[in-house]
Amino acid sequence: MTDNPDLKEFWEARPLMLPSVSIDCVIFGYYDNQLKILLLKYKNTDCYALPGGFINQDENLEDAAARVLNERTGLKDIYLEQFYVFGDKDRRFDATHHKLMNGSGIILKADHFLLNRFISIGYYALINFSKATPMPDVFSDSCTWHDLNLVPSLIFDHDSILEKALHTLRKNLDEKLIGPNLLPETFTMNEFQNLYETILGEKIARSNFQRKILGLHMLKRLDKKITGGAHKAPYLYCFDTKTASKP
Amino acid sequence: MTDNPDLKEFWEARPLMLPSVSIDCVIFGYYDNQLKILLLKYKNTDCYALPGGFINQDENLEDAAARVLNERTGLKDIYLEQFYVFGDKDRRFDATHHKLMNGSGIILKADHFLLNRFISIGYYALINFSKATPMPDVFSDSCTWHDLNLVPSLIFDHDSILEKALHTLRKNLDEKLIGPNLLPETFTMNEFQNLYETILGEKIARSNFQRKILGLHMLKRLDKKITGGAHKAPYLYCFDTKTASKP
């Protein structure tokens, strides 16, 4: 199917994969009041996609998700969370698979496993994009952060997968404290609120936010920020490592 | 493999199933301050299990979950919600599958699809058990409600699946209003609190509960309950159909 030794090795390993199941990773990145999403662009195509892949027969699902993300983007040590399983009966994308593989010089045979129906398990993560340097894999021209307001149209049903992940991220903001790794070590309540507003994509009432966040008992109040003569210097906060859990 | 025509038909349909993926249903039942769980007991064994099954090649995942529940328990028109995917690499249960099928007079061949690894997608529901009459399927001696405090040890990893479903049910109590279909048409705040306490398995402070629930604006307060001469007759409530969503 191909003379490229990397790709040959990739395809020869396929019989070791669990049939019918795939993984798609939705990696959100936050930094400095911006929310971004990590996308691959397939080689010699205009096709943008979430990083995804398959599960080895002898591999735990969670390990597969971490490996797939690493193989396709270079990122590692990221806490991935399951959010939804996409199982529509028409999740088979023959024409697009042919196009994607043609871009890498591969002709798929009619019985190729990629042309089967796949049920896809969605994982998501929220990381600090200023600290992550993604790298494209062997099938991709690029692997880059895209502003969430300027996402190109995605292949397969990846638009719906992204939408569901964003919905889950926003819904979970109420349950989980996010912030460690996304903010500097010490921060003002205003900076913390900006993080939440950026993710929610809307303004939040200041007093409600402060009451709710402090009610979670996960922040420690430090000295006031030295701003040089301001009457209303804001307090600085940090995460209380005794009570704050990982994001 | 078997002379029973029902079972023959069942097994002959297997090539139409999606390989590697199964579904397990955790059906919680509430009625009158009791929380129960629906379990199957396999024929001629002491094996208790959650009702589960497989996905047809031409079937949406959600439709498969509804069909599996119906085929195995007789229940229908139940809103099932995905809660987690169980994907450990050692999810293959050869000895138990042999035992379960032997109970129905079936000898599994060494290459039978049941002996493969399966990734299982968990669905759960909470229903009124006084209105549901489950029926065992062709593989089961019984399909009955069990008190959640008296659950027998389950086959495969079904103990973990049940535990995760219960955790999800309890976690989601804070996000979703439950109650329609579980309570009579009108009820007191006390009856409503009993429902929550039964599901949580713990007492809740009365004033906090009332404030929180009323803050959701999903209940309508009606006249006081006529109790015949009590000074402190409690108010009756009903769900406000304009704002209350389905459970």
PDB file of C-alpha atoms in Angstrom, chain B residues 24-152:
ATOM      1  CA  ASP B  24     -24.428  -2.938  30.376  1.00  0.00           C
ATOM      2  CA  CYS B  25     -27.537  -1.420  31.918  1.00  0.00           C
ATOM      3  CA  VAL B  26     -27.749  -0.348  35.552  1.00  0.00           C
ATOM      4  CA  ILE B  27     -31.428   0.117  36.361  1.00  0.00           C
ATOM      5  CA  PHE B  28     -32.111   1.695  39.724  1.00  0.00           C
ATOM      6  CA  GLY B  29     -35.635   1.535  41.085  1.00  0.00           C
ATOM      7  CA  TYR B  30     -37.104   3.839  43.725  1.00  0.00           C
ATOM      8  CA  TYR B  31     -40.372   3.486  45.559  1.00  0.00           C
ATOM      9  CA  ASP B  32     -41.487   4.382  49.047  1.00  0.00           C
ATOM     10  CA  ASN B  33     -38.039   5.174  50.502  1.00  0.00           C
ATOM     11  CA  GLN B  34     -36.379   2.109  49.014  1.00  0.00           C
ATOM     12  CA  LEU B  35     -33.638   2.053  46.380  1.00  0.00           C
ATOM     13  CA  LYS B  36     -33.258  -1.155  44.400  1.00  0.00           C
ATOM     14  CA  ILE B  37     -31.256  -2.511  41.505  1.00  0.00           C
ATOM     15  CA  LEU B  38     -32.431  -4.805  38.714  1.00  0.00           C
ATOM     16  CA  LEU B  39     -30.447  -8.044  38.330  1.00  0.00           C
ATOM     17  CA  LEU B  40     -30.661 -11.149  36.189  1.00  0.00           C
ATOM     18  CA  LYS B  41     -29.863 -14.603  37.528  1.00  0.00           C
ATOM     19  CA  TYR B  42     -28.518 -16.902  34.799  1.00  0.00           C
ATOM     20  CA  LYS B  43     -30.288 -20.236  34.287  1.00  0.00           C
ATOM     21  CA  ASN B  44     -29.149 -23.094  36.486  1.00  0.00           C
ATOM     22  CA  THR B  45     -26.337 -21.048  38.037  1.00  0.00           C
ATOM     23  CA  ASP B  46     -25.792 -18.847  41.081  1.00  0.00           C
ATOM     24  CA  CYS B  47     -24.591 -16.031  38.782  1.00  0.00           C
ATOM     25  CA  TYR B  48     -26.168 -12.586  39.138  1.00  0.00           C
ATOM     26  CA  ALA B  49     -25.550  -9.955  36.472  1.00  0.00           C
ATOM     27  CA  LEU B  50     -26.555  -6.560  35.189  1.00  0.00           C
ATOM     28  CA  PRO B  51     -28.652  -6.843  32.024  1.00  0.00           C
ATOM     29  CA  GLY B  52     -26.290  -6.475  29.092  1.00  0.00           C
ATOM     30  CA  GLY B  53     -25.828  -7.253  25.435  1.00  0.00           C
ATOM     31  CA  PHE B  54     -24.392  -6.227  22.097  1.00  0.00           C
ATOM     32  CA  ILE B  55     -24.831  -3.728  19.270  1.00  0.00           C
ATOM     33  CA  ASN B  56     -26.113  -4.583  15.802  1.00  0.00           C
ATOM     34  CA  GLN B  57     -23.973  -3.436  12.889  1.00  0.00           C
ATOM     35  CA  ASP B  58     -26.835  -1.305  11.553  1.00  0.00           C
ATOM     36  CA  GLU B  59     -28.076   0.030  14.882  1.00  0.00           C
ATOM     37  CA  ASN B  60     -27.417   3.313  16.687  1.00  0.00           C
ATOM     38  CA  LEU B  61     -25.753   2.867  20.071  1.00  0.00           C
ATOM     39  CA  GLU B  62     -28.685   4.444  21.927  1.00  0.00           C
ATOM     40  CA  ASP B  63     -31.173   2.191  20.128  1.00  0.00           C
ATOM     41  CA  ALA B  64     -29.037  -0.830  20.993  1.00  0.00           C
ATOM     42  CA  ALA B  65     -29.109   0.099  24.681  1.00  0.00           C
ATOM     43  CA  ALA B  66     -32.913   0.325  24.634  1.00  0.00           C
ATOM     44  CA  ARG B  67     -33.250  -2.965  22.735  1.00  0.00           C
ATOM     45  CA  VAL B  68     -30.804  -4.820  24.993  1.00  0.00           C
ATOM     46  CA  LEU B  69     -32.664  -3.668  28.088  1.00  0.00           C
ATOM     47  CA  ASN B  70     -35.968  -4.685  26.547  1.00  0.00           C
ATOM     48  CA  GLU B  71     -34.764  -8.101  25.348  1.00  0.00           C
ATOM     49  CA  ARG B  72     -33.192  -8.995  28.657  1.00  0.00           C
ATOM     50  CA  THR B  73     -35.722  -7.556  31.126  1.00  0.00           C
ATOM     51  CA  GLY B  74     -38.925  -6.803  29.226  1.00  0.00           C
ATOM     52  CA  LEU B  75     -38.708  -3.128  30.259  1.00  0.00           C
ATOM     53  CA  LYS B  76     -39.265  -0.457  27.633  1.00  0.00           C
ATOM     54  CA  ASP B  77     -39.629   3.290  27.165  1.00  0.00           C
ATOM     55  CA  ILE B  78     -36.950   3.982  29.757  1.00  0.00           C
ATOM     56  CA  TYR B  79     -34.647   6.961  29.444  1.00  0.00           C
ATOM     57  CA  LEU B  80     -31.131   5.483  29.567  1.00  0.00           C
ATOM     58  CA  GLU B  81     -28.115   7.676  30.087  1.00  0.00           C
ATOM     59  CA  GLN B  82     -24.503   6.835  29.235  1.00  0.00           C
ATOM     60  CA  PHE B  83     -22.264   7.113  32.270  1.00  0.00           C
ATOM     61  CA  TYR B  84     -18.907   5.448  31.626  1.00  0.00           C
ATOM     62  CA  VAL B  85     -16.943   3.114  29.350  1.00  0.00           C
ATOM     63  CA  PHE B  86     -15.211   0.146  30.962  1.00  0.00           C
ATOM     64  CA  GLY B  87     -12.147  -0.748  28.940  1.00  0.00           C
ATOM     65  CA  ASP B  88      -9.599  -2.687  31.003  1.00  0.00           C
ATOM     66  CA  LYS B  89      -7.496  -4.971  28.860  1.00  0.00           C
ATOM     67  CA  ASP B  90      -8.466  -7.983  30.982  1.00  0.00           C
ATOM     68  CA  ARG B  91     -12.178  -7.589  30.288  1.00  0.00           C
ATOM     69  CA  ARG B  92     -12.482 -11.143  28.967  1.00  0.00           C
ATOM     70  CA  PHE B  93     -14.245 -13.663  31.104  1.00  0.00           C
ATOM     71  CA  ASP B  94     -13.845 -17.073  29.510  1.00  0.00           C
ATOM     72  CA  ALA B  95     -14.576 -19.306  32.498  1.00  0.00           C
ATOM     73  CA  THR B  96     -17.661 -17.351  33.524  1.00  0.00           C
ATOM     74  CA  HIS B  97     -19.030 -17.268  29.957  1.00  0.00           C
ATOM     75  CA  HIS B  98     -18.669 -21.040  29.729  1.00  0.00           C
ATOM     76  CA  LYS B  99     -20.512 -21.440  33.043  1.00  0.00           C
ATOM     77  CA  LEU B 100     -23.325 -19.033  32.080  1.00  0.00           C
ATOM     78  CA  MET B 101     -23.921 -20.707  28.730  1.00  0.00           C
ATOM     79  CA  ASN B 102     -23.633 -24.221  30.149  1.00  0.00           C
ATOM     80  CA  GLY B 103     -26.552 -23.267  32.380  1.00  0.00           C
ATOM     81  CA  SER B 104     -28.632 -22.898  29.211  1.00  0.00           C
ATOM     82  CA  GLY B 105     -27.246 -26.111  27.716  1.00  0.00           C
ATOM     83  CA  ILE B 106     -24.841 -24.372  25.350  1.00  0.00           C
ATOM     84  CA  ILE B 107     -21.244 -25.447  24.797  1.00  0.00           C
ATOM     85  CA  LEU B 108     -19.168 -22.501  23.576  1.00  0.00           C
ATOM     86  CA  LYS B 109     -16.506 -23.270  20.977  1.00  0.00           C
ATOM     87  CA  ALA B 110     -13.003 -21.970  21.692  1.00  0.00           C
ATOM     88  CA  ASP B 111     -13.334 -19.261  19.012  1.00  0.00           C
ATOM     89  CA  HIS B 112     -16.782 -18.093  20.122  1.00  0.00           C
ATOM     90  CA  PHE B 113     -17.177 -14.320  19.959  1.00  0.00           C
ATOM     91  CA  LEU B 114     -18.222 -14.154  23.635  1.00  0.00           C
ATOM     92  CA  LEU B 115     -14.686 -15.170  24.602  1.00  0.00           C
ATOM     93  CA  ASN B 116     -13.133 -12.060  23.064  1.00  0.00           C
ATOM     94  CA  ARG B 117     -12.243  -8.900  24.906  1.00  0.00           C
ATOM     95  CA  PHE B 118     -15.140  -6.433  25.161  1.00  0.00           C
ATOM     96  CA  ILE B 119     -15.211  -2.755  25.936  1.00  0.00           C
ATOM     97  CA  SER B 120     -18.486  -2.128  27.731  1.00  0.00           C
ATOM     98  CA  ILE B 121     -20.518   1.052  27.610  1.00  0.00           C
ATOM     99  CA  GLY B 122     -22.505   1.630  30.787  1.00  0.00           C
ATOM    100  CA  TYR B 123     -26.008   3.091  30.756  1.00  0.00           C
ATOM    101  CA  TYR B 124     -28.129   3.870  33.768  1.00  0.00           C
ATOM    102  CA  ALA B 125     -31.689   4.837  34.605  1.00  0.00           C
ATOM    103  CA  LEU B 126     -33.724   5.559  37.714  1.00  0.00           C
ATOM    104  CA  ILE B 127     -37.331   4.432  37.549  1.00  0.00           C
ATOM    105  CA  ASN B 128     -40.309   3.794  39.807  1.00  0.00           C
ATOM    106  CA  PHE B 129     -40.034   0.100  40.600  1.00  0.00           C
ATOM    107  CA  SER B 130     -43.660  -0.160  41.668  1.00  0.00           C
ATOM    108  CA  LYS B 131     -44.672   0.502  38.047  1.00  0.00           C
ATOM    109  CA  ALA B 132     -42.140  -1.785  36.345  1.00  0.00           C
ATOM    110  CA  THR B 133     -42.616  -5.538  35.969  1.00  0.00           C
ATOM    111  CA  PRO B 134     -39.372  -7.072  34.741  1.00  0.00           C
ATOM    112  CA  MET B 135     -39.352 -10.480  33.040  1.00  0.00           C
ATOM    113  CA  PRO B 136     -36.385 -12.862  32.707  1.00  0.00           C
ATOM    114  CA  ASP B 137     -35.080 -13.580  29.199  1.00  0.00           C
ATOM    115  CA  VAL B 138     -34.213 -16.912  27.608  1.00  0.00           C
ATOM    116  CA  PHE B 139     -30.875 -17.145  29.450  1.00  0.00           C
ATOM    117  CA  SER B 140     -32.189 -16.258  32.900  1.00  0.00           C
ATOM    118  CA  ASP B 141     -34.116 -17.894  35.701  1.00  0.00           C
ATOM    119  CA  SER B 142     -35.105 -14.563  37.185  1.00  0.00           C
ATOM    120  CA  CYS B 143     -35.028 -10.826  36.635  1.00  0.00           C
ATOM    121  CA  THR B 144     -35.812  -9.098  39.894  1.00  0.00           C
ATOM    122  CA  TRP B 145     -35.298  -6.027  42.044  1.00  0.00           C
ATOM    123  CA  HIS B 146     -32.698  -6.287  44.806  1.00  0.00           C
ATOM    124  CA  ASP B 147     -32.335  -3.983  47.764  1.00  0.00           C
ATOM    125  CA  LEU B 148     -29.200  -1.935  47.189  1.00  0.00           C
ATOM    126  CA  ASN B 149     -27.923  -2.898  50.630  1.00  0.00           C
ATOM    127  CA  LEU B 150     -28.317  -6.596  49.879  1.00  0.00           C
ATOM    128  CA  VAL B 151     -26.822  -6.980  46.408  1.00  0.00           C
ATOM    129  CA  PRO B 152     -25.225 -10.387  45.808  1.00  0.00           C
TER     130      PRO B 152
END
